[in-house]
PDB file of N, CA and C in Angstrom:
ATOM      1  N   MET A   1       2.501  -2.623   5.632  1.00 93.00           N
ATOM      2  CA  MET A   1       2.075  -3.813   6.304  1.00 93.00           C
ATOM      3  C   MET A   1       2.875  -4.994   5.789  1.00 93.00           C
ATOM      4  N   LYS A   2       2.799  -6.079   6.513  1.00 94.00           N
ATOM      5  CA  LYS A   2       3.496  -7.294   6.102  1.00 94.00           C
ATOM      6  C   LYS A   2       2.537  -8.191   5.330  1.00 94.00           C
ATOM      7  N   LEU A   3       3.097  -9.161   4.641  1.00 95.00           N
ATOM      8  CA  LEU A   3       2.262 -10.130   3.934  1.00 95.00           C
ATOM      9  C   LEU A   3       1.512 -10.982   4.948  1.00 95.00           C
ATOM     10  N   PRO A   4       0.301 -11.412   4.609  1.00 95.00           N
ATOM     11  CA  PRO A   4      -0.446 -12.262   5.539  1.00 95.00           C
ATOM     12  C   PRO A   4       0.197 -13.644   5.618  1.00 95.00           C
ATOM     13  N   PRO A   5      -0.001 -14.328   6.732  1.00 91.00           N
ATOM     14  CA  PRO A   5       0.594 -15.652   6.876  1.00 91.00           C
ATOM     15  C   PRO A   5      -0.051 -16.718   5.982  1.00 91.00           C
ATOM     16  N   ASP A   6      -1.291 -16.497   5.570  1.00 93.00           N
ATOM     17  CA  ASP A   6      -2.023 -17.472   4.762  1.00 93.00           C
ATOM     18  C   ASP A   6      -2.703 -16.775   3.587  1.00 93.00           C
ATOM     19  N   ASN A   7      -3.140 -17.574   2.612  1.00 95.00           N
ATOM     20  CA  ASN A   7      -3.967 -17.092   1.509  1.00 95.00           C
ATOM     21  C   ASN A   7      -3.254 -16.047   0.642  1.00 95.00           C
ATOM     22  N   LEU A   8      -1.975 -16.285   0.363  1.00 96.00           N
ATOM     23  CA  LEU A   8      -1.175 -15.312  -0.391  1.00 96.00           C
ATOM     24  C   LEU A   8      -1.685 -15.084  -1.814  1.00 96.00           C
ATOM     25  N   LEU A   9      -2.151 -16.139  -2.466  1.00 97.00           N
ATOM     26  CA  LEU A   9      -2.627 -15.979  -3.840  1.00 97.00           C
ATOM     27  C   LEU A   9      -3.800 -15.001  -3.887  1.00 97.00           C
ATOM     28  N   ALA A  10      -4.766 -15.162  -3.007  1.00 97.00           N
ATOM     29  CA  ALA A  10      -5.909 -14.244  -2.957  1.00 97.00           C
ATOM     30  C   ALA A  10      -5.461 -12.839  -2.563  1.00 97.00           C
ATOM     31  N   PHE A  11      -4.485 -12.741  -1.683  1.00 97.00           N
ATOM     32  CA  PHE A  11      -3.965 -11.442  -1.253  1.00 97.00           C
ATOM     33  C   PHE A  11      -3.314 -10.716  -2.434  1.00 97.00           C
ATOM     34  N   TYR A  12      -2.444 -11.420  -3.168  1.00 96.00           N
ATOM     35  CA  TYR A  12      -1.798 -10.811  -4.330  1.00 96.00           C
ATOM     36  C   TYR A  12      -2.830 -10.411  -5.387  1.00 96.00           C
ATOM     37  N   ARG A  13      -3.826 -11.242  -5.564  1.00 96.00           N
ATOM     38  CA  ARG A  13      -4.894 -10.898  -6.517  1.00 96.00           C
ATOM     39  C   ARG A  13      -5.585  -9.613  -6.102  1.00 96.00           C
ATOM     40  N   ARG A  14      -5.879  -9.481  -4.803  1.00 95.00           N
ATOM     41  CA  ARG A  14      -6.533  -8.263  -4.312  1.00 95.00           C
ATOM     42  C   ARG A  14      -5.631  -7.041  -4.543  1.00 95.00           C
ATOM     43  N   LEU A  15      -4.325  -7.189  -4.324  1.00 94.00           N
ATOM     44  CA  LEU A  15      -3.413  -6.071  -4.584  1.00 94.00           C
ATOM     45  C   LEU A  15      -3.478  -5.646  -6.050  1.00 94.00           C
ATOM     46  N   LEU A  16      -3.494  -6.618  -6.961  1.00 93.00           N
ATOM     47  CA  LEU A  16      -3.588  -6.300  -8.387  1.00 93.00           C
ATOM     48  C   LEU A  16      -4.906  -5.600  -8.715  1.00 93.00           C
ATOM     49  N   GLU A  17      -6.000  -6.081  -8.124  1.00 93.00           N
ATOM     50  CA  GLU A  17      -7.293  -5.442  -8.351  1.00 93.00           C
ATOM     51  C   GLU A  17      -7.294  -4.004  -7.831  1.00 93.00           C
ATOM     52  N   LEU A  18      -6.711  -3.803  -6.655  1.00 91.00           N
ATOM     53  CA  LEU A  18      -6.650  -2.457  -6.084  1.00 91.00           C
ATOM     54  C   LEU A  18      -5.770  -1.539  -6.917  1.00 91.00           C
ATOM     55  N   ASN A  19      -4.680  -2.071  -7.458  1.00 88.00           N
ATOM     56  CA  ASN A  19      -3.834  -1.266  -8.349  1.00 88.00           C
ATOM     57  C   ASN A  19      -4.618  -0.807  -9.576  1.00 88.00           C
ATOM     58  N   LEU A  20      -5.407  -1.700 -10.125  1.00 86.00           N
ATOM     59  CA  LEU A  20      -6.181  -1.374 -11.324  1.00 86.00           C
ATOM     60  C   LEU A  20      -7.259  -0.338 -11.022  1.00 86.00           C
ATOM     61  N   LYS A  21      -7.861  -0.429  -9.840  1.00 82.00           N
ATOM     62  CA  LYS A  21      -8.928   0.498  -9.463  1.00 82.00           C
ATOM     63  C   LYS A  21      -8.396   1.803  -8.905  1.00 82.00           C
ATOM     64  N   GLY A  22      -7.104   1.884  -8.670  1.00 69.00           N
ATOM     65  CA  GLY A  22      -6.528   3.086  -8.067  1.00 69.00           C
ATOM     66  C   GLY A  22      -6.921   4.342  -8.815  1.00 69.00           C
ATOM     67  N   ARG A  23      -7.370   5.323  -8.087  1.00 72.00           N
ATOM     68  CA  ARG A  23      -7.847   6.559  -8.693  1.00 72.00           C
ATOM     69  C   ARG A  23      -6.808   7.679  -8.612  1.00 72.00           C
ATOM     70  N   GLY A  24      -5.683   7.392  -8.004  1.00 75.00           N
ATOM     71  CA  GLY A  24      -4.720   8.454  -7.785  1.00 75.00           C
ATOM     72  C   GLY A  24      -3.388   8.179  -8.436  1.00 75.00           C
ATOM     73  N   HIS A  25      -2.401   8.874  -7.968  1.00 80.00           N
ATOM     74  CA  HIS A  25      -1.037   8.747  -8.485  1.00 80.00           C
ATOM     75  C   HIS A  25      -0.206   7.875  -7.565  1.00 80.00           C
ATOM     76  N   PHE A  26      -0.667   6.658  -7.322  1.00 87.00           N
ATOM     77  CA  PHE A  26       0.073   5.749  -6.466  1.00 87.00           C
ATOM     78  C   PHE A  26      -0.071   4.327  -6.984  1.00 87.00           C
ATOM     79  N   ALA A  27       0.832   3.476  -6.547  1.00 91.00           N
ATOM     80  CA  ALA A  27       0.793   2.057  -6.893  1.00 91.00           C
ATOM     81  C   ALA A  27       1.112   1.259  -5.641  1.00 91.00           C
ATOM     82  N   ILE A  28       0.648   0.032  -5.624  1.00 92.00           N
ATOM     83  CA  ILE A  28       0.882  -0.869  -4.501  1.00 92.00           C
ATOM     84  C   ILE A  28       1.870  -1.927  -4.967  1.00 92.00           C
ATOM     85  N   GLY A  29       2.850  -2.221  -4.145  1.00 93.00           N
ATOM     86  CA  GLY A  29       3.839  -3.224  -4.485  1.00 93.00           C
ATOM     87  C   GLY A  29       4.299  -3.980  -3.258  1.00 93.00           C
ATOM     88  N   VAL A  30       5.163  -4.933  -3.464  1.00 95.00           N
ATOM     89  CA  VAL A  30       5.710  -5.734  -2.366  1.00 95.00           C
ATOM     90  C   VAL A  30       7.225  -5.750  -2.502  1.00 95.00           C
ATOM     91  N   THR A  31       7.900  -5.492  -1.412  1.00 93.00           N
ATOM     92  CA  THR A  31       9.349  -5.553  -1.366  1.00 93.00           C
ATOM     93  C   THR A  31       9.761  -6.141  -0.020  1.00 93.00           C
ATOM     94  N   TYR A  32      10.601  -7.154  -0.057  1.00 90.00           N
ATOM     95  CA  TYR A  32      11.071  -7.813   1.170  1.00 90.00           C
ATOM     96  C   TYR A  32       9.919  -8.191   2.097  1.00 90.00           C
ATOM     97  N   ASP A  33       8.859  -8.752   1.546  1.00 91.00           N
ATOM     98  CA  ASP A  33       7.681  -9.195   2.291  1.00 91.00           C
ATOM     99  C   ASP A  33       6.920  -8.067   2.976  1.00 91.00           C
ATOM    100  N   ILE A  34       7.133  -6.849   2.512  1.00 93.00           N
ATOM    101  CA  ILE A  34       6.423  -5.688   3.029  1.00 93.00           C
ATOM    102  C   ILE A  34       5.593  -5.097   1.887  1.00 93.00           C
ATOM    103  N   VAL A  35       4.315  -4.821   2.158  1.00 94.00           N
ATOM    104  CA  VAL A  35       3.451  -4.171   1.183  1.00 94.00           C
ATOM    105  C   VAL A  35       3.718  -2.669   1.275  1.00 94.00           C
ATOM    106  N   ALA A  36       3.942  -2.057   0.129  1.00 93.00           N
ATOM    107  CA  ALA A  36       4.277  -0.636   0.104  1.00 93.00           C
ATOM    108  C   ALA A  36       3.375   0.103  -0.883  1.00 93.00           C
ATOM    109  N   VAL A  37       3.115   1.362  -0.569  1.00 92.00           N
ATOM    110  CA  VAL A  37       2.408   2.259  -1.473  1.00 92.00           C
ATOM    111  C   VAL A  37       3.416   3.320  -1.895  1.00 92.00           C
ATOM    112  N   CYS A  38       3.535   3.536  -3.200  1.00 90.00           N
ATOM    113  CA  CYS A  38       4.498   4.530  -3.668  1.00 90.00           C
ATOM    114  C   CYS A  38       3.846   5.447  -4.694  1.00 90.00           C
ATOM    115  N   ALA A  39       4.404   6.631  -4.808  1.00 87.00           N
ATOM    116  CA  ALA A  39       3.913   7.610  -5.773  1.00 87.00           C
ATOM    117  C   ALA A  39       4.310   7.185  -7.174  1.00 87.00           C
ATOM    118  N   THR A  40       3.408   7.372  -8.130  1.00 84.00           N
ATOM    119  CA  THR A  40       3.719   7.082  -9.528  1.00 84.00           C
ATOM    120  C   THR A  40       3.885   8.362 -10.329  1.00 84.00           C
ATOM    121  N   ARG A  41       3.641   9.460  -9.704  1.00 79.00           N
ATOM    122  CA  ARG A  41       3.796  10.758 -10.366  1.00 79.00           C
ATOM    123  C   ARG A  41       5.189  11.293 -10.065  1.00 79.00           C
ATOM    124  N   ALA A  42       5.880  11.715 -11.095  1.00 76.00           N
ATOM    125  CA  ALA A  42       7.216  12.271 -10.897  1.00 76.00           C
ATOM    126  C   ALA A  42       7.111  13.547 -10.068  1.00 76.00           C
ATOM    127  N   ILE A  43       7.974  13.670  -9.084  1.00 70.00           N
ATOM    128  CA  ILE A  43       7.927  14.861  -8.240  1.00 70.00           C
ATOM    129  C   ILE A  43       8.843  15.966  -8.747  1.00 70.00           C
ATOM    130  N   GLU A  44       9.744  15.595  -9.644  1.00 76.00           N
ATOM    131  CA  GLU A  44      10.632  16.607 -10.214  1.00 76.00           C
ATOM    132  C   GLU A  44       9.804  17.629 -10.988  1.00 76.00           C
ATOM    133  N   GLY A  45       9.999  18.872 -10.680  1.00 77.00           N
ATOM    134  CA  GLY A  45       9.296  19.935 -11.364  1.00 77.00           C
ATOM    135  C   GLY A  45       7.950  20.296 -10.770  1.00 77.00           C
ATOM    136  N   LEU A  46       7.501  19.574  -9.764  1.00 75.00           N
ATOM    137  CA  LEU A  46       6.231  19.915  -9.126  1.00 75.00           C
ATOM    138  C   LEU A  46       6.411  21.144  -8.247  1.00 75.00           C
ATOM    139  N   ALA A  47       5.409  21.969  -8.207  1.00 78.00           N
ATOM    140  CA  ALA A  47       5.414  23.085  -7.267  1.00 78.00           C
ATOM    141  C   ALA A  47       5.256  22.505  -5.862  1.00 78.00           C
ATOM    142  N   ASP A  48       5.544  23.309  -4.846  1.00 73.00           N
ATOM    143  CA  ASP A  48       5.445  22.833  -3.465  1.00 73.00           C
ATOM    144  C   ASP A  48       4.077  22.221  -3.173  1.00 73.00           C
ATOM    145  N   GLY A  49       3.024  22.846  -3.652  1.00 78.00           N
ATOM    146  CA  GLY A  49       1.677  22.326  -3.412  1.00 78.00           C
ATOM    147  C   GLY A  49       1.461  20.972  -4.050  1.00 78.00           C
ATOM    148  N   GLY A  50       2.018  20.766  -5.235  1.00 81.00           N
ATOM    149  CA  GLY A  50       1.885  19.478  -5.910  1.00 81.00           C
ATOM    150  C   GLY A  50       2.584  18.374  -5.163  1.00 81.00           C
ATOM    151  N   PHE A  51       3.770  18.663  -4.643  1.00 81.00           N
ATOM    152  CA  PHE A  51       4.507  17.676  -3.849  1.00 81.00           C
ATOM    153  C   PHE A  51       3.727  17.307  -2.597  1.00 81.00           C
ATOM    154  N   ILE A  52       3.163  18.303  -1.938  1.00 84.00           N
ATOM    155  CA  ILE A  52       2.368  18.057  -0.733  1.00 84.00           C
ATOM    156  C   ILE A  52       1.143  17.219  -1.073  1.00 84.00           C
ATOM    157  N   ASP A  53       0.492  17.519  -2.195  1.00 85.00           N
ATOM    158  CA  ASP A  53      -0.687  16.754  -2.606  1.00 85.00           C
ATOM    159  C   ASP A  53      -0.351  15.292  -2.871  1.00 85.00           C
ATOM    160  N   VAL A  54       0.741  15.040  -3.591  1.00 85.00           N
ATOM    161  CA  VAL A  54       1.141  13.660  -3.893  1.00 85.00           C
ATOM    162  C   VAL A  54       1.495  12.916  -2.605  1.00 85.00           C
ATOM    163  N   THR A  55       2.229  13.570  -1.723  1.00 85.00           N
ATOM    164  CA  THR A  55       2.608  12.953  -0.451  1.00 85.00           C
ATOM    165  C   THR A  55       1.373  12.618   0.381  1.00 85.00           C
ATOM    166  N   ALA A  56       0.428  13.535   0.440  1.00 89.00           N
ATOM    167  CA  ALA A  56      -0.806  13.300   1.196  1.00 89.00           C
ATOM    168  C   ALA A  56      -1.616  12.160   0.586  1.00 89.00           C
ATOM    169  N   GLU A  57      -1.677  12.111  -0.739  1.00 88.00           N
ATOM    170  CA  GLU A  57      -2.434  11.062  -1.428  1.00 88.00           C
ATOM    171  C   GLU A  57      -1.852   9.677  -1.132  1.00 88.00           C
ATOM    172  N   VAL A  58      -0.550   9.555  -1.173  1.00 89.00           N
ATOM    173  CA  VAL A  58       0.101   8.278  -0.867  1.00 89.00           C
ATOM    174  C   VAL A  58      -0.149   7.898   0.587  1.00 89.00           C
ATOM    175  N   GLY A  59      -0.037   8.851   1.484  1.00 91.00           N
ATOM    176  CA  GLY A  59      -0.287   8.576   2.901  1.00 91.00           C
ATOM    177  C   GLY A  59      -1.713   8.147   3.175  1.00 91.00           C
ATOM    178  N   GLN A  60      -2.672   8.805   2.549  1.00 91.00           N
ATOM    179  CA  GLN A  60      -4.081   8.440   2.726  1.00 91.00           C
ATOM    180  C   GLN A  60      -4.371   7.062   2.164  1.00 91.00           C
ATOM    181  N   ALA A  61      -3.793   6.754   1.006  1.00 90.00           N
ATOM    182  CA  ALA A  61      -3.982   5.427   0.408  1.00 90.00           C
ATOM    183  C   ALA A  61      -3.414   4.349   1.325  1.00 90.00           C
ATOM    184  N   ALA A  62      -2.211   4.568   1.845  1.00 91.00           N
ATOM    185  CA  ALA A  62      -1.577   3.589   2.731  1.00 91.00           C
ATOM    186  C   ALA A  62      -2.397   3.404   3.996  1.00 91.00           C
ATOM    187  N   ASP A  63      -2.912   4.493   4.550  1.00 92.00           N
ATOM    188  CA  ASP A  63      -3.709   4.423   5.772  1.00 92.00           C
ATOM    189  C   ASP A  63      -4.983   3.620   5.557  1.00 92.00           C
ATOM    190  N   PHE A  64      -5.648   3.839   4.420  1.00 91.00           N
ATOM    191  CA  PHE A  64      -6.855   3.077   4.108  1.00 91.00           C
ATOM    192  C   PHE A  64      -6.530   1.612   3.830  1.00 91.00           C
ATOM    193  N   LEU A  65      -5.527   1.377   2.990  1.00 92.00           N
ATOM    194  CA  LEU A  65      -5.238   0.026   2.522  1.00 92.00           C
ATOM    195  C   LEU A  65      -4.772  -0.902   3.635  1.00 92.00           C
ATOM    196  N   ASP A  66      -3.973  -0.409   4.586  1.00 92.00           N
ATOM    197  CA  ASP A  66      -3.518  -1.325   5.626  1.00 92.00           C
ATOM    198  C   ASP A  66      -4.687  -1.803   6.482  1.00 92.00           C
ATOM    199  N   ASP A  67      -5.633  -0.916   6.784  1.00 94.00           N
ATOM    200  CA  ASP A  67      -6.812  -1.344   7.553  1.00 94.00           C
ATOM    201  C   ASP A  67      -7.671  -2.314   6.744  1.00 94.00           C
ATOM    202  N   TYR A  68      -7.893  -1.986   5.479  1.00 94.00           N
ATOM    203  CA  TYR A  68      -8.719  -2.807   4.602  1.00 94.00           C
ATOM    204  C   TYR A  68      -8.128  -4.212   4.440  1.00 94.00           C
ATOM    205  N   LEU A  69      -6.843  -4.289   4.149  1.00 95.00           N
ATOM    206  CA  LEU A  69      -6.199  -5.586   3.928  1.00 95.00           C
ATOM    207  C   LEU A  69      -6.011  -6.364   5.222  1.00 95.00           C
ATOM    208  N   HIS A  70      -5.818  -5.661   6.306  1.00 95.00           N
ATOM    209  CA  HIS A  70      -5.723  -6.338   7.605  1.00 95.00           C
ATOM    210  C   HIS A  70      -7.056  -7.008   7.936  1.00 95.00           C
ATOM    211  N   GLU A  71      -8.144  -6.288   7.710  1.00 95.00           N
ATOM    212  CA  GLU A  71      -9.462  -6.840   8.017  1.00 95.00           C
ATOM    213  C   GLU A  71      -9.797  -8.029   7.116  1.00 95.00           C
ATOM    214  N   GLU A  72      -9.490  -7.905   5.822  1.00 95.00           N
ATOM    215  CA  GLU A  72      -9.849  -8.967   4.883  1.00 95.00           C
ATOM    216  C   GLU A  72      -8.950 -10.197   4.988  1.00 95.00           C
ATOM    217  N   PHE A  73      -7.657  -9.996   5.207  1.00 95.00           N
ATOM    218  CA  PHE A  73      -6.708 -11.105   5.141  1.00 95.00           C
ATOM    219  C   PHE A  73      -5.947 -11.367   6.446  1.00 95.00           C
ATOM    220  N   GLY A  74      -6.111 -10.510   7.426  1.00 93.00           N
ATOM    221  CA  GLY A  74      -5.361 -10.687   8.669  1.00 93.00           C
ATOM    222  C   GLY A  74      -3.890 -10.354   8.526  1.00 93.00           C
ATOM    223  N   ALA A  75      -3.549  -9.584   7.495  1.00 93.00           N
ATOM    224  CA  ALA A  75      -2.151  -9.201   7.290  1.00 93.00           C
ATOM    225  C   ALA A  75      -1.702  -8.319   8.451  1.00 93.00           C
ATOM    226  N   PRO A  76      -0.556  -8.621   9.031  1.00 93.00           N
ATOM    227  CA  PRO A  76      -0.090  -7.823  10.164  1.00 93.00           C
ATOM    228  C   PRO A  76       0.421  -6.450   9.745  1.00 93.00           C
ATOM    229  N   PHE A  77       0.228  -5.493  10.618  1.00 91.00           N
ATOM    230  CA  PHE A  77       0.724  -4.144  10.359  1.00 91.00           C
ATOM    231  C   PHE A  77       2.248  -4.142  10.453  1.00 91.00           C
ATOM    232  N   TYR A  78       2.862  -3.270   9.686  1.00 87.00           N
ATOM    233  CA  TYR A  78       4.317  -3.139   9.688  1.00 87.00           C
ATOM    234  C   TYR A  78       4.746  -2.321  10.904  1.00 87.00           C
ATOM    235  N   GLU A  79       5.712  -2.820  11.610  1.00 85.00           N
ATOM    236  CA  GLU A  79       6.301  -2.092  12.717  1.00 85.00           C
ATOM    237  C   GLU A  79       7.805  -2.115  12.510  1.00 85.00           C
ATOM    238  N   PRO A  80       8.403  -0.935  12.313  1.00 80.00           N
ATOM    239  CA  PRO A  80       9.855  -0.896  12.092  1.00 80.00           C
ATOM    240  C   PRO A  80      10.612  -1.489  13.271  1.00 80.00           C
ATOM    241  N   GLU A  81      11.668  -2.186  12.951  1.00 77.00           N
ATOM    242  CA  GLU A  81      12.492  -2.752  14.015  1.00 77.00           C
ATOM    243  C   GLU A  81      13.291  -1.645  14.669  1.00 77.00           C
ATOM    244  N   GLU A  82      13.384  -1.718  15.978  1.00 67.00           N
ATOM    245  CA  GLU A  82      14.178  -0.725  16.702  1.00 67.00           C
ATOM    246  C   GLU A  82      15.659  -1.048  16.538  1.00 67.00           C
ATOM    247  N   GLU A  83      16.441  -0.005  16.430  1.00 62.00           N
ATOM    248  CA  GLU A  83      17.885  -0.192  16.257  1.00 62.00           C
ATOM    249  C   GLU A  83      18.573  -0.215  17.592  1.00 62.00           C
TER     250      GLU A  83
END
């Protein structure tokens, strides 16, 4: 998702709170005004099932967080630009 147009300080605070409460192997960050969820668990050496689990966990977190943050802050959803 993209950063909200207003209330950035409260938005960043919420991201930090969510990072602290995170129960999985993921972290929330911002790059180029885009909010991103990334895996914090190294994938090197994971069995196929472990890689699938980490990928699913990151996807589920991103799916939940974009709806949650959109509702709370009005942050727009990310839509890739067409080439």
